[in-house]
Amino acid sequence: MDTSFQVKPFGFDRVFAEPERRREYRRKTDASDLAIEVEALRAELNALRQSQQDELARVRTEAFEAGLDHARTERDAAILSSLDALQASLEAVSDQRDELVAEYSSDAAELALVAADTLAGHAVRLEPGRTIDEAIGRVLSQVARGQEVHVTVHPDLLDDIERRVEARQANDRRRLFLSVSADPNVAPGDAVLVWERGGVTLDAAARRAAVMTELEPLLKRGDG
């Protein structure tokens, strides 16, 4: 019997394993879910952008404030330095001004003294009796009319003063009670005027001393 072709009985009781199915991942296809997710992403992106802008604004503000503080500090330092320099300049100018004022005052006082001496000496040399005649006029304007005034001068000026008294009388319609005498003790250019209730002495040395007394503070200021 040919064994190459044999019929064998089929085992109906055999169990065959069913092949495992592959899991399928289904993508979301619901439009509402996608819209919600997109809005959430947009909100998150906007929040990030806003946070970035807020941080940039904060950094800019802090940098600006820091710059202002630095500028104020430098400005205050510059102002203080300028004020110090200005104060020093003003003090220097004030010191120089005081020195100049003292120097000019001293020069002016000395010049005034020299001028007074020069003018007085020149007047005495040119018209020694003029100062006495002017003093007589001032006395006559102060004393009561009719009151006698006696004038004492140096002998060298007696004639000159008498002529001046005569000229004054000639120009006055009322009588002038004036008398003149000589005294060698009276310096040339000086005179003594006496009337009933008073008197006055013309003393060139005393006048110079009075001028010196007035000018002495200025002279001392210049020396200091």
PDB file of N, CA and C in Angstrom, residues 89-105:
ATOM      1  N   SER A  89      34.935 132.272  46.128  1.00  0.00           N
ATOM      2  CA  SER A  89      35.158 133.436  45.267  1.00  0.00           C
ATOM      3  C   SER A  89      34.603 134.699  45.901  1.00  0.00           C
ATOM      4  N   LEU A  90      33.394 134.585  46.476  1.00  0.00           N
ATOM      5  CA  LEU A  90      32.790 135.752  47.122  1.00  0.00           C
ATOM      6  C   LEU A  90      33.626 136.218  48.308  1.00  0.00           C
ATOM      7  N   GLU A  91      34.131 135.262  49.081  1.00  0.00           N
ATOM      8  CA  GLU A  91      34.967 135.645  50.217  1.00  0.00           C
ATOM      9  C   GLU A  91      36.247 136.324  49.742  1.00  0.00           C
ATOM     10  N   ALA A  92      36.823 135.797  48.656  1.00  0.00           N
ATOM     11  CA  ALA A  92      38.035 136.415  48.126  1.00  0.00           C
ATOM     12  C   ALA A  92      37.747 137.819  47.612  1.00  0.00           C
ATOM     13  N   VAL A  93      36.616 137.961  46.896  1.00  0.00           N
ATOM     14  CA  VAL A  93      36.235 139.283  46.388  1.00  0.00           C
ATOM     15  C   VAL A  93      35.958 140.239  47.537  1.00  0.00           C
ATOM     16  N   SER A  94      35.287 139.732  48.586  1.00  0.00           N
ATOM     17  CA  SER A  94      34.989 140.580  49.740  1.00  0.00           C
ATOM     18  C   SER A  94      36.269 141.048  50.419  1.00  0.00           C
ATOM     19  N   ASP A  95      37.223 140.120  50.570  1.00  0.00           N
ATOM     20  CA  ASP A  95      38.497 140.504  51.181  1.00  0.00           C
ATOM     21  C   ASP A  95      39.221 141.538  50.328  1.00  0.00           C
ATOM     22  N   GLN A  96      39.238 141.309  49.024  1.00  0.00           N
ATOM     23  CA  GLN A  96      39.889 142.265  48.132  1.00  0.00           C
ATOM     24  C   GLN A  96      39.183 143.611  48.170  1.00  0.00           C
ATOM     25  N   ARG A  97      37.839 143.564  48.240  1.00  0.00           N
ATOM     26  CA  ARG A  97      37.089 144.817  48.292  1.00  0.00           C
ATOM     27  C   ARG A  97      37.418 145.588  49.561  1.00  0.00           C
ATOM     28  N   ASP A  98      37.453 144.872  50.695  1.00  0.00           N
ATOM     29  CA  ASP A  98      37.775 145.548  51.958  1.00  0.00           C
ATOM     30  C   ASP A  98      39.170 146.157  51.908  1.00  0.00           C
ATOM     31  N   GLU A  99      40.108 145.406  51.339  1.00  0.00           N
ATOM     32  CA  GLU A  99      41.465 145.933  51.230  1.00  0.00           C
ATOM     33  C   GLU A  99      41.502 147.167  50.333  1.00  0.00           C
ATOM     34  N   LEU A 100      40.779 147.096  49.201  1.00  0.00           N
ATOM     35  CA  LEU A 100      40.764 148.234  48.287  1.00  0.00           C
ATOM     36  C   LEU A 100      40.089 149.442  48.921  1.00  0.00           C
ATOM     37  N   VAL A 101      38.963 149.193  49.626  1.00  0.00           N
ATOM     38  CA  VAL A 101      38.265 150.303  50.281  1.00  0.00           C
ATOM     39  C   VAL A 101      39.160 150.960  51.317  1.00  0.00           C
ATOM     40  N   ALA A 102      39.836 150.130  52.120  1.00  0.00           N
ATOM     41  CA  ALA A 102      40.736 150.685  53.135  1.00  0.00           C
ATOM     42  C   ALA A 102      41.875 151.463  52.490  1.00  0.00           C
ATOM     43  N   GLU A 103      42.417 150.892  51.408  1.00  0.00           N
ATOM     44  CA  GLU A 103      43.524 151.565  50.728  1.00  0.00           C
ATOM     45  C   GLU A 103      43.067 152.878  50.112  1.00  0.00           C
ATOM     46  N   TYR A 104      41.915 152.850  49.421  1.00  0.00           N
ATOM     47  CA  TYR A 104      41.410 154.072  48.802  1.00  0.00           C
ATOM     48  C   TYR A 104      41.018 155.107  49.845  1.00  0.00           C
ATOM     49  N   SER A 105      40.435 154.639  50.959  1.00  0.00           N
ATOM     50  CA  SER A 105      40.050 155.572  52.017  1.00  0.00           C
ATOM     51  C   SER A 105      41.277 156.253  52.604  1.00  0.00           C
TER      52      SER A 105
END
